Amino acid sequence: MGSSKSYFFVGIGGSGMMPLAMILAGQGAAVAGSDRSLDQGRVPAKFAALEALGIALHPQDGSGITSPEQIVVASAAIEPTVPDMIAAEHVGAARLSRAELLSDLFNKARLSIGVAGTSGKSTVTGMIGWILHSLDREPTVMNGAVMKNFARPEAPFASALVGEGDVFVSEVDESDGSIALYRPGVAVLNNVSLDHKSLEELRLLFGDFIGRADTAVINIADPEAAALAAALPVERRMTVAVDAPADLSASNVVEAPFAVTFDLSERGAAPVPVALHVPGRHNVANALAAIGAVRAAGVPLADAVGAIAGFKGLKRRFDLVGVGDGVAVIDDFGHNPDKIAATLDTLHAFPGRLLILFQPHGYGPLKVMRTALVDSLAERLRDGDVLILPDPVYQGGTVAREVTSADIVADLTARAAPARYIADRAAAATALVAEARPGDRIVVMGARDDTLSLLAAEMLAALTARDQSDTIPASANHE
């Protein structure tokens, strides 16, 4: 992709679009874009950050696409009736999908590391990027989440890193089948479970992905991933597992509220201690995958272990927003059964009720994962916990509403799980804040909606205000 080219991103604020636009801009290309959220005035700080990078923003009305020299990039969520797409056809501009553009950049790198799986992709990608960056390998990193290690006041939305080296690290999406476009030097497979597609489709997509790699790093503690690993020649795979035999194996896991330690053994060698500043057994598995990937890239084990200790985590991945009136507020990306299970298991390892606001990330995914989602929640919600579901994310377009949040709550209620349906998200948040008492943990969960982080911050502010009101002397209230 030559830096002389001009790109226009339709839906530039999307979690998969924004970092790609940032990478191209960082490489010297002319980049512009539009977004429905920009027109609606949602998350203005995100678009200000794009403009600060020299990216021109336009209304999503077709006015920004004026030349056949522009390359128009659109995500899978963009419908052909969107005015920008009509304008692109009218002027004869070339069009690329987000996946086509990303896979082209990825495949051209001397060393490409692709991270796949239903859950954990963004965290593993961030871990790999941080390890390589801290060891001066200068990677380019494409992530779907903001990496705290690279975020700065002048660059708060650091979901991408533009490096000068020859390594390209990217999470790879299976939801639209575009994973088939990538040819990884190192492939990582975390796990295989329901989210957007059936298990049969996922087995084929993930199996082909790791089959194209020079080296595949696979979490064999996941049964589906282990079955796919078994089909690969031993010399082309590196296995990882927590509390099970593998090429990289973790044992003696000790959890803390916002950290975890474990012992790491490589192919039966004497174990070395590893300390992470992110919590949960799932992050032990993520760390094993990241260390496996950089080992395949030639990084010594001791260097990898030392570097990963500095990983600060990702925004919206078990992200402690703050504590107000004795109540911790956590912002989390949990939106499918595995991600939700990992977060709830991590939280339930320590005392305190859970008050959960879970906004499903769309009606289509809700239909696919209905049974698995209900099973995951019903098995983990405890007496005293509160789960409230508002309506799913909807930001326009055509959608079939065959399964709703009310249906999920009905399924959970039938299994005696403490769940409520409150259609309006703001009302759901207000109800949880009113319910909260010191020692509770509020968790805001969901995907595909950047305003969830703003909602979590608003809930914290309400708790803090309540605490301050409670501590004002009675006489002061009458002055």
GROMACS .gro file of C-alpha atoms in nm:
model
  479
    1MET     CA    1   0.000   0.000   0.000
    2GLY     CA    2   0.180   0.311  -0.118
    3SER     CA    3   0.173   0.619   0.103
    4SER     CA    4   0.072   0.825  -0.203
    5LYS     CA    5  -0.272   0.665  -0.208
    6SER     CA    6  -0.584   0.829  -0.072
    7TYR     CA    7  -0.825   0.629   0.146
    8PHE     CA    8  -1.177   0.709   0.262
    9PHE     CA    9  -1.310   0.499   0.553
   10VAL     CA   10  -1.686   0.463   0.576
   11GLY     CA   11  -1.751   0.394   0.944
   12ILE     CA   12  -1.406   0.515   1.049
   13GLY     CA   13  -1.493   0.509   1.420
   14GLY     CA   14  -1.550   0.133   1.432
   15SER     CA   15  -1.323  -0.077   1.650
   16GLY     CA   16  -1.179  -0.251   1.345
   17MET     CA   17  -1.170   0.055   1.120
   18MET     CA   18  -1.015   0.319   1.343
   19PRO     CA   19  -0.682   0.141   1.411
   20LEU     CA   20  -0.645   0.054   1.043
   21ALA     CA   21  -0.699   0.418   0.947
   22MET     CA   22  -0.444   0.518   1.213
   23ILE     CA   23  -0.185   0.276   1.072
   24LEU     CA   24  -0.226   0.406   0.718
   25ALA     CA   25  -0.210   0.768   0.835
   26GLY     CA   26   0.102   0.684   1.036
   27GLN     CA   27   0.259   0.535   0.725
   28GLY     CA   28   0.202   0.857   0.532
   29ALA     CA   29  -0.117   0.786   0.337
   30ALA     CA   30  -0.390   1.046   0.293
   31VAL     CA   31  -0.681   0.928   0.505
   32ALA     CA   32  -1.033   1.064   0.544
   33GLY     CA   33  -1.359   0.916   0.662
   34SER     CA   34  -1.713   0.940   0.787
   35ASP     CA   35  -1.912   0.776   1.062
   36ARG     CA   36  -2.275   0.755   1.167
   37SER     CA   37  -2.170   0.813   1.529
   38LEU     CA   38  -1.993   1.133   1.428
   39ASP     CA   39  -2.313   1.262   1.269
   40GLN     CA   40  -2.506   1.167   1.585
   41GLY     CA   41  -2.256   1.345   1.811
   42ARG     CA   42  -2.157   1.023   1.988
   43VAL     CA   43  -1.811   0.989   2.150
   44PRO     CA   44  -1.672   1.321   2.018
   45ALA     CA   45  -1.331   1.259   2.182
   46LYS     CA   46  -1.269   0.965   1.950
   47PHE     CA   47  -1.320   1.173   1.637
   48ALA     CA   48  -1.114   1.459   1.778
   49ALA     CA   49  -0.829   1.209   1.821
   50LEU     CA   50  -0.859   1.107   1.455
   51GLU     CA   51  -0.853   1.469   1.342
   52ALA     CA   52  -0.542   1.528   1.554
   53LEU     CA   53  -0.369   1.265   1.336
   54GLY     CA   54  -0.446   1.467   1.026
   55ILE     CA   55  -0.746   1.256   0.923
   56ALA     CA   56  -1.022   1.460   0.757
   57LEU     CA   57  -1.375   1.379   0.873
   58HIS     CA   58  -1.695   1.430   0.674
   59PRO     CA   59  -2.066   1.374   0.727
   60GLN     CA   60  -2.184   1.034   0.608
   61ASP     CA   61  -2.380   1.194   0.327
   62GLY     CA   62  -2.156   1.121   0.029
   63SER     CA   63  -1.992   1.463   0.029
   64GLY     CA   64  -1.647   1.330   0.119
   65ILE     CA   65  -1.618   1.097  -0.182
   66THR     CA   66  -1.553   1.304  -0.490
   67SER     CA   67  -1.277   1.137  -0.691
   68PRO     CA   68  -1.216   0.805  -0.866
   69GLU     CA   69  -0.864   0.823  -0.719
   70GLN     CA   70  -0.999   0.758  -0.369
   71ILE     CA   71  -0.999   0.404  -0.232
   72VAL     CA   72  -1.319   0.360  -0.034
   73VAL     CA   73  -1.290   0.123   0.262
   74ALA     CA   74  -1.605  -0.007   0.430
   75SER     CA   75  -1.670  -0.248   0.713
   76ALA     CA   76  -1.911  -0.539   0.685
   77ALA     CA   77  -2.170  -0.337   0.878
   78ILE     CA   78  -2.199  -0.073   0.604
   79GLU     CA   79  -2.500  -0.127   0.378
   80PRO     CA   80  -2.490  -0.043   0.004
   81THR     CA   81  -2.767   0.215   0.056
   82VAL     CA   82  -2.544   0.435   0.273
   83PRO     CA   83  -2.488   0.764   0.080
   84ASP     CA   84  -2.109   0.727   0.085
   85MET     CA   85  -2.134   0.390  -0.090
   86ILE     CA   86  -2.368   0.537  -0.350
   87ALA     CA   87  -2.122   0.824  -0.403
   88ALA     CA   88  -1.833   0.578  -0.443
   89GLU     CA   89  -2.020   0.397  -0.717
   90HIS     CA   90  -2.115   0.725  -0.883
   91VAL     CA   91  -1.756   0.857  -0.909
   92GLY     CA   92  -1.609   0.517  -0.987
   93ALA     CA   93  -1.389   0.495  -0.677
   94ALA     CA   94  -1.225   0.162  -0.603
   95ARG     CA   95  -1.371  -0.017  -0.302
   96LEU     CA   96  -1.213  -0.247  -0.047
   97SER     CA   97  -1.349  -0.419   0.258
   98ARG     CA   98  -1.172  -0.356   0.585
   99ALA     CA   99  -1.053  -0.716   0.586
  100GLU     CA  100  -0.917  -0.696   0.231
  101LEU     CA  101  -0.709  -0.390   0.315
  102LEU     CA  102  -0.586  -0.523   0.649
  103SER     CA  103  -0.499  -0.867   0.512
  104ASP     CA  104  -0.300  -0.707   0.230
  105LEU     CA  105  -0.089  -0.510   0.480
  106PHE     CA  106  -0.060  -0.816   0.703
  107ASN     CA  107   0.042  -1.057   0.428
  108LYS     CA  108   0.312  -0.822   0.296
  109ALA     CA  109   0.498  -0.809   0.630
  110ARG     CA  110   0.817  -1.013   0.663
  111LEU     CA  111   0.680  -1.161   0.985
  112SER     CA  112   0.304  -1.159   1.036
  113ILE     CA  113   0.154  -1.272   1.367
  114GLY     CA  114  -0.222  -1.328   1.357
  115VAL     CA  115  -0.430  -1.380   1.669
  116ALA     CA  116  -0.758  -1.570   1.630
  117GLY     CA  117  -1.019  -1.731   1.852
  118THR     CA  118  -1.358  -1.650   1.990
  119SER     CA  119  -1.223  -1.477   2.301
  120GLY     CA  120  -0.902  -1.311   2.412
  121LYS     CA  121  -0.783  -1.189   2.071
  122SER     CA  122  -0.739  -0.825   2.167
  123THR     CA  123  -0.560  -0.901   2.493
  124VAL     CA  124  -0.318  -1.147   2.333
  125THR     CA  125  -0.253  -0.903   2.049
  126GLY     CA  126  -0.179  -0.628   2.301
  127MET     CA  127   0.051  -0.856   2.500
  128ILE     CA  128   0.247  -0.959   2.190
  129GLY     CA  129   0.271  -0.598   2.075
  130TRP     CA  130   0.395  -0.482   2.414
  131ILE     CA  131   0.657  -0.757   2.446
  132LEU     CA  132   0.798  -0.687   2.099
  133HIS     CA  133   0.785  -0.309   2.146
  134SER     CA  134   0.959  -0.321   2.483
  135LEU     CA  135   1.233  -0.536   2.328
  136ASP     CA  136   1.285  -0.281   2.047
  137ARG     CA  137   1.141  -0.498   1.770
  138GLU     CA  138   0.930  -0.196   1.657
  139PRO     CA  139   0.616  -0.389   1.560
  140THR     CA  140   0.312  -0.250   1.385
  141VAL     CA  141   0.007  -0.357   1.586
  142MET     CA  142  -0.355  -0.363   1.477
  143ASN     CA  143  -0.591  -0.411   1.770
  144GLY     CA  144  -0.963  -0.387   1.829
  145ALA     CA  145  -0.915  -0.227   2.171
  146VAL     CA  146  -0.718   0.060   2.324
  147MET     CA  147  -0.383  -0.064   2.456
  148LYS     CA  148  -0.310   0.112   2.785
  149ASN     CA  149   0.066   0.080   2.739
  150PHE     CA  150   0.053   0.301   2.430
  151ALA     CA  151  -0.220   0.545   2.534
  152ARG     CA  152  -0.108   0.901   2.613
  153PRO     CA  153  -0.300   1.224   2.682
  154GLU     CA  154  -0.240   1.331   2.322
  155ALA     CA  155  -0.327   0.981   2.190
  156PRO     CA  156  -0.601   0.839   2.414
  157PHE     CA  157  -0.736   0.591   2.155
  158ALA     CA  158  -0.423   0.382   2.104
  159SER     CA  159  -0.576   0.079   1.936
  160ALA     CA  160  -0.293   0.080   1.682
  161LEU     CA  161   0.085   0.111   1.692
  162VAL     CA  162   0.290   0.209   1.388
  163GLY     CA  163   0.638   0.059   1.411
  164GLU     CA  164   0.949   0.081   1.196
  165GLY     CA  165   1.025  -0.290   1.218
  166ASP     CA  166   0.931  -0.584   0.998
  167VAL     CA  167   0.669  -0.742   1.228
  168PHE     CA  168   0.293  -0.694   1.183
  169VAL     CA  169   0.074  -0.814   1.471
  170SER     CA  170  -0.302  -0.821   1.425
  171GLU     CA  171  -0.610  -0.978   1.570
  172VAL     CA  172  -0.797  -1.167   1.300
  173ASP     CA  173  -1.175  -1.172   1.281
  174GLU     CA  174  -1.376  -1.483   1.206
  175SER     CA  175  -1.721  -1.328   1.237
  176ASP     CA  176  -1.752  -1.241   0.867
  177GLY     CA  177  -1.537  -1.525   0.734
  178SER     CA  178  -1.256  -1.286   0.636
  179ILE     CA  179  -1.004  -1.487   0.840
  180ALA     CA  180  -0.963  -1.687   0.517
  181LEU     CA  181  -0.772  -1.391   0.364
  182TYR     CA  182  -0.478  -1.403   0.606
  183ARG     CA  183  -0.150  -1.591   0.559
  184PRO     CA  184   0.018  -1.581   0.901
  185GLY     CA  185   0.380  -1.662   0.972
  186VAL     CA  186   0.272  -1.726   1.331
  187ALA     CA  187  -0.093  -1.807   1.402
  188VAL     CA  188  -0.243  -1.799   1.751
  189LEU     CA  189  -0.565  -1.983   1.832
  190ASN     CA  190  -0.704  -1.913   2.178
  191ASN     CA  191  -1.034  -2.100   2.177
  192VAL     CA  192  -1.334  -2.196   1.966
  193SER     CA  193  -1.688  -2.132   2.084
  194LEU     CA  194  -2.017  -1.984   1.971
  195ASP     CA  195  -2.044  -1.614   1.897
  196HIS     CA  196  -2.133  -1.520   1.538
  197LYS     CA  197  -2.112  -1.854   1.356
  198SER     CA  198  -2.190  -2.222   1.410
  199LEU     CA  199  -1.922  -2.451   1.549
  200GLU     CA  200  -1.903  -2.633   1.216
  201GLU     CA  201  -1.816  -2.310   1.035
  202LEU     CA  202  -1.570  -2.208   1.306
  203ARG     CA  203  -1.386  -2.540   1.293
  204LEU     CA  204  -1.333  -2.498   0.922
  205LEU     CA  205  -1.225  -2.133   0.939
  206PHE     CA  206  -0.989  -2.174   1.234
  207GLY     CA  207  -0.851  -2.504   1.108
  208ASP     CA  208  -0.763  -2.353   0.771
  209PHE     CA  209  -0.611  -2.047   0.942
  210ILE     CA  210  -0.367  -2.240   1.160
  211GLY     CA  211  -0.299  -2.479   0.870
  212ARG     CA  212  -0.158  -2.191   0.662
  213ALA     CA  213   0.089  -2.080   0.932
  214ASP     CA  214   0.456  -2.167   0.962
  215THR     CA  215   0.396  -2.206   1.336
  216ALA     CA  216   0.062  -2.231   1.516
  217VAL     CA  217   0.036  -2.150   1.888
  218ILE     CA  218  -0.273  -2.326   2.022
  219ASN     CA  219  -0.443  -2.337   2.361
  220ILE     CA  220  -0.507  -2.711   2.396
  221ALA     CA  221  -0.695  -2.663   2.723
  222ASP     CA  222  -0.983  -2.569   2.492
  223PRO     CA  223  -1.123  -2.897   2.354
  224GLU     CA  224  -1.220  -2.757   2.014
  225ALA     CA  225  -0.880  -2.590   1.968
  226ALA     CA  226  -0.705  -2.908   2.085
  227ALA     CA  227  -0.886  -3.111   1.819
  228LEU     CA  228  -0.767  -2.870   1.550
  229ALA     CA  229  -0.411  -2.880   1.688
  230ALA     CA  230  -0.406  -3.259   1.658
  231ALA     CA  231  -0.439  -3.228   1.281
  232LEU     CA  232  -0.112  -3.031   1.250
  233PRO     CA  233   0.237  -3.178   1.225
  234VAL     CA  234   0.414  -3.159   1.562
  235GLU     CA  235   0.696  -2.946   1.420
  236ARG     CA  236   0.449  -2.676   1.310
  237ARG     CA  237   0.262  -2.634   1.635
  238MET     CA  238   0.334  -2.500   1.982
  239THR     CA  239   0.081  -2.596   2.248
  240VAL     CA  240  -0.008  -2.399   2.559
  241ALA     CA  241  -0.229  -2.485   2.857
  242VAL     CA  242  -0.305  -2.391   3.217
  243ASP     CA  243  -0.265  -2.677   3.463
  244ALA     CA  244  -0.216  -2.935   3.186
  245PRO     CA  245   0.079  -3.075   2.992
  246ALA     CA  246   0.182  -2.860   2.693
  247ASP     CA  247   0.488  -2.704   2.532
  248LEU     CA  248   0.420  -2.398   2.749
  249SER     CA  249   0.240  -2.491   3.069
  250ALA     CA  250   0.124  -2.276   3.361
  251SER     CA  251   0.090  -2.406   3.716
  252ASN     CA  252   0.055  -2.268   4.069
  253VAL     CA  253  -0.182  -1.992   3.960
  254VAL     CA  254  -0.242  -1.737   4.237
  255GLU     CA  255  -0.513  -1.480   4.174
  256ALA     CA  256  -0.546  -1.129   4.318
  257PRO     CA  257  -0.831  -0.883   4.251
  258PHE     CA  258  -0.643  -0.709   3.968
  259ALA     CA  259  -0.336  -0.930   3.912
  260VAL     CA  260  -0.228  -1.293   3.885
  261THR     CA  261   0.096  -1.490   3.918
  262PHE     CA  262   0.193  -1.836   3.797
  263ASP     CA  263   0.485  -2.066   3.721
  264LEU     CA  264   0.572  -2.121   3.356
  265SER     CA  265   0.745  -2.433   3.227
  266GLU     CA  266   0.865  -2.464   2.869
  267ARG     CA  267   0.881  -2.821   2.738
  268GLY     CA  268   0.938  -2.966   3.083
  269ALA     CA  269   1.220  -2.730   3.185
  270ALA     CA  270   1.242  -2.585   3.535
  271PRO     CA  271   0.953  -2.342   3.590
  272VAL     CA  272   1.003  -1.965   3.596
  273PRO     CA  273   0.776  -1.724   3.785
  274VAL     CA  274   0.551  -1.491   3.585
  275ALA     CA  275   0.365  -1.189   3.723
  276LEU     CA  276   0.079  -1.021   3.536
  277HIS     CA  277  -0.089  -0.690   3.615
  278VAL     CA  278  -0.417  -0.813   3.471
  279PRO     CA  279  -0.642  -1.055   3.661
  280GLY     CA  280  -0.791  -1.398   3.608
  281ARG     CA  281  -0.701  -1.747   3.493
  282HIS     CA  282  -0.814  -1.654   3.143
  283ASN     CA  283  -0.534  -1.399   3.131
  284VAL     CA  284  -0.287  -1.671   3.228
  285ALA     CA  285  -0.399  -1.854   2.914
  286ASN     CA  286  -0.371  -1.530   2.717
  287ALA     CA  287  -0.018  -1.474   2.846
  288LEU     CA  288   0.085  -1.828   2.749
  289ALA     CA  289  -0.042  -1.765   2.395
  290ALA     CA  290   0.143  -1.433   2.372
  291ILE     CA  291   0.468  -1.577   2.507
  292GLY     CA  292   0.432  -1.870   2.266
  293ALA     CA  293   0.391  -1.631   1.973
  294VAL     CA  294   0.700  -1.427   2.055
  295ARG     CA  295   0.899  -1.744   2.122
  296ALA     CA  296   0.806  -1.850   1.767
  297ALA     CA  297   0.933  -1.508   1.657
  298GLY     CA  298   1.271  -1.575   1.819
  299VAL     CA  299   1.234  -1.391   2.152
  300PRO     CA  300   1.419  -1.561   2.443
  301LEU     CA  301   1.188  -1.690   2.716
  302ALA     CA  302   1.344  -1.478   2.990
  303ASP     CA  303   1.299  -1.163   2.782
  304ALA     CA  304   0.935  -1.246   2.711
  305VAL     CA  305   0.859  -1.314   3.078
  306GLY     CA  306   1.029  -0.993   3.187
  307ALA     CA  307   0.848  -0.783   2.929
  308ILE     CA  308   0.498  -0.917   2.986
  309ALA     CA  309   0.515  -0.808   3.350
  310GLY     CA  310   0.487  -0.452   3.220
  311PHE     CA  311   0.167  -0.512   3.025
  312LYS     CA  312  -0.102  -0.278   3.162
  313GLY     CA  313  -0.403  -0.429   2.991
  314LEU     CA  314  -0.667  -0.291   2.757
  315LYS     CA  315  -0.947  -0.044   2.793
  316ARG     CA  316  -1.281  -0.220   2.845
  317ARG     CA  317  -1.113  -0.548   2.939
  318PHE     CA  318  -1.184  -0.585   3.312
  319ASP     CA  319  -1.110  -0.212   3.334
  320LEU     CA  320  -1.150  -0.064   3.683
  321VAL     CA  321  -1.315   0.273   3.624
  322GLY     CA  322  -1.301   0.363   3.993
  323VAL     CA  323  -1.463   0.320   4.333
  324GLY     CA  324  -1.750   0.535   4.458
  325ASP     CA  325  -1.935   0.499   4.788
  326GLY     CA  326  -1.749   0.171   4.844
  327VAL     CA  327  -1.868   0.026   4.511
  328ALA     CA  328  -1.617  -0.069   4.241
  329VAL     CA  329  -1.725   0.003   3.882
  330ILE     CA  330  -1.570  -0.219   3.614
  331ASP     CA  331  -1.602  -0.167   3.238
  332ASP     CA  332  -1.576  -0.492   3.043
  333PHE     CA  333  -1.604  -0.612   2.684
  334GLY     CA  334  -1.776  -0.937   2.784
  335HIS     CA  335  -2.043  -1.011   2.525
  336ASN     CA  336  -2.029  -1.383   2.441
  337PRO     CA  337  -2.057  -1.685   2.672
  338ASP     CA  338  -1.681  -1.742   2.712
  339LYS     CA  339  -1.591  -1.378   2.772
  340ILE     CA  340  -1.872  -1.335   3.023
  341ALA     CA  341  -1.774  -1.658   3.200
  342ALA     CA  342  -1.410  -1.543   3.231
  343THR     CA  343  -1.510  -1.209   3.383
  344LEU     CA  344  -1.764  -1.355   3.627
  345ASP     CA  345  -1.529  -1.634   3.735
  346THR     CA  346  -1.254  -1.379   3.801
  347LEU     CA  347  -1.485  -1.158   4.006
  348HIS     CA  348  -1.640  -1.444   4.201
  349ALA     CA  349  -1.294  -1.551   4.319
  350PHE     CA  350  -1.328  -1.264   4.568
  351PRO     CA  351  -1.606  -1.146   4.805
  352GLY     CA  352  -1.881  -0.908   4.704
  353ARG     CA  353  -2.207  -0.907   4.512
  354LEU     CA  354  -2.206  -0.854   4.137
  355LEU     CA  355  -2.443  -0.600   3.985
  356ILE     CA  356  -2.424  -0.653   3.610
  357LEU     CA  357  -2.552  -0.439   3.327
  358PHE     CA  358  -2.517  -0.648   3.012
  359GLN     CA  359  -2.611  -0.489   2.680
  360PRO     CA  360  -2.615  -0.757   2.405
  361HIS     CA  361  -2.415  -0.656   2.099
  362GLY     CA  362  -2.687  -0.723   1.843
  363TYR     CA  363  -2.999  -0.923   1.769
  364GLY     CA  364  -2.823  -1.160   1.527
  365PRO     CA  365  -2.552  -1.273   1.771
  366LEU     CA  366  -2.815  -1.301   2.045
  367LYS     CA  367  -3.006  -1.552   1.832
  368VAL     CA  368  -2.693  -1.759   1.760
  369MET     CA  369  -2.566  -1.780   2.116
  370ARG     CA  370  -2.896  -1.780   2.308
  371THR     CA  371  -2.864  -2.125   2.466
  372ALA     CA  372  -2.492  -2.101   2.542
  373LEU     CA  373  -2.531  -1.750   2.682
  374VAL     CA  374  -2.815  -1.850   2.913
  375ASP     CA  375  -2.620  -2.156   3.030
  376SER     CA  376  -2.310  -1.945   3.103
  377LEU     CA  377  -2.501  -1.685   3.302
  378ALA     CA  378  -2.728  -1.928   3.487
  379GLU     CA  379  -2.430  -2.133   3.603
  380ARG     CA  380  -2.245  -1.831   3.742
  381LEU     CA  381  -2.498  -1.591   3.890
  382ARG     CA  382  -2.512  -1.631   4.267
  383ASP     CA  383  -2.766  -1.542   4.533
  384GLY     CA  384  -2.754  -1.166   4.583
  385ASP     CA  385  -2.617  -1.093   4.236
  386VAL     CA  386  -2.827  -0.875   4.006
  387LEU     CA  387  -2.824  -0.892   3.626
  388ILE     CA  388  -3.011  -0.635   3.417
  389LEU     CA  389  -3.037  -0.656   3.038
  390PRO     CA  390  -3.147  -0.353   2.836
  391ASP     CA  391  -3.228  -0.382   2.467
  392PRO     CA  392  -2.941  -0.485   2.236
  393VAL     CA  393  -2.721  -0.239   2.050
  394TYR     CA  394  -2.900  -0.090   1.752
  395GLN     CA  395  -2.744   0.190   1.548
  396GLY     CA  396  -2.959   0.184   1.237
  397GLY     CA  397  -3.007  -0.042   0.937
  398THR     CA  398  -3.218  -0.349   0.877
  399VAL     CA  399  -3.225  -0.613   1.150
  400ALA     CA  400  -3.444  -0.911   1.242
  401ARG     CA  401  -3.542  -0.903   1.609
  402GLU     CA  402  -3.616  -1.273   1.651
  403VAL     CA  403  -3.449  -1.305   1.992
  404THR     CA  404  -3.455  -1.011   2.236
  405SER     CA  405  -3.313  -0.925   2.576
  406ALA     CA  406  -3.656  -0.999   2.721
  407ASP     CA  407  -3.630  -1.354   2.585
  408ILE     CA  408  -3.291  -1.405   2.751
  409VAL     CA  409  -3.427  -1.278   3.083
  410ALA     CA  410  -3.728  -1.510   3.052
  411ASP     CA  411  -3.494  -1.806   2.994
  412LEU     CA  412  -3.284  -1.708   3.297
  413THR     CA  413  -3.587  -1.651   3.519
  414ALA     CA  414  -3.711  -2.000   3.430
  415ARG     CA  415  -3.382  -2.128   3.575
  416ALA     CA  416  -3.419  -1.918   3.891
  417ALA     CA  417  -3.133  -1.684   3.793
  418PRO     CA  418  -3.153  -1.324   3.924
  419ALA     CA  419  -3.216  -1.141   3.597
  420ARG     CA  420  -3.433  -0.843   3.501
  421TYR     CA  421  -3.523  -0.679   3.172
  422ILE     CA  422  -3.525  -0.298   3.160
  423ALA     CA  423  -3.549  -0.186   2.798
  424ASP     CA  424  -3.388   0.156   2.838
  425ARG     CA  425  -3.016   0.139   2.914
  426ALA     CA  426  -3.006   0.460   3.117
  427ALA     CA  427  -3.293   0.335   3.333
  428ALA     CA  428  -3.111   0.004   3.380
  429ALA     CA  429  -2.800   0.190   3.497
  430THR     CA  430  -3.002   0.403   3.738
  431ALA     CA  431  -3.161   0.090   3.885
  432LEU     CA  432  -2.821  -0.073   3.946
  433VAL     CA  433  -2.676   0.237   4.111
  434ALA     CA  434  -2.978   0.255   4.342
  435GLU     CA  435  -2.930  -0.113   4.429
  436ALA     CA  436  -2.556  -0.085   4.501
  437ARG     CA  437  -2.412  -0.082   4.850
  438PRO     CA  438  -2.052  -0.078   4.980
  439GLY     CA  439  -1.863  -0.394   4.890
  440ASP     CA  440  -2.056  -0.453   4.567
  441ARG     CA  441  -1.897  -0.462   4.221
  442ILE     CA  442  -2.087  -0.304   3.930
  443VAL     CA  443  -1.990  -0.449   3.592
  444VAL     CA  444  -2.088  -0.285   3.264
  445MET     CA  445  -2.062  -0.546   2.988
  446GLY     CA  446  -2.114  -0.540   2.613
  447ALA     CA  447  -1.958  -0.467   2.275
  448ARG     CA  448  -2.007  -0.259   1.958
  449ASP     CA  449  -2.102   0.054   2.155
  450ASP     CA  450  -1.833   0.296   2.266
  451THR     CA  451  -2.077   0.484   2.487
  452LEU     CA  452  -2.077   0.194   2.734
  453SER     CA  453  -1.754   0.337   2.876
  454LEU     CA  454  -1.923   0.675   2.917
  455LEU     CA  455  -2.213   0.500   3.091
  456ALA     CA  456  -1.974   0.329   3.334
  457ALA     CA  457  -1.813   0.666   3.411
  458GLU     CA  458  -2.157   0.820   3.470
  459MET     CA  459  -2.247   0.539   3.711
  460LEU     CA  460  -1.924   0.597   3.902
  461ALA     CA  461  -1.999   0.971   3.917
  462ALA     CA  462  -2.346   0.899   4.056
  463LEU     CA  463  -2.200   0.672   4.325
  464THR     CA  464  -1.934   0.929   4.413
  465ALA     CA  465  -2.195   1.205   4.438
  466ARG     CA  466  -2.407   0.984   4.660
  467ASP     CA  467  -2.109   0.920   4.887
  468GLN     CA  468  -2.030   1.292   4.913
  469SER     CA  469  -2.394   1.372   4.986
  470ASP     CA  470  -2.400   1.114   5.264
  471THR     CA  471  -2.092   1.269   5.430
  472ILE     CA  472  -2.218   1.631   5.429
  473PRO     CA  473  -2.325   1.733   5.783
  474ALA     CA  474  -2.700   1.775   5.817
  475SER     CA  475  -2.660   2.144   5.911
  476ALA     CA  476  -2.473   2.209   5.588
  477ASN     CA  477  -2.772   2.095   5.384
  478HIS     CA  478  -2.976   2.388   5.522
  479GLU     CA  479  -2.727   2.666   5.454
   0.00000   0.00000   0.00000
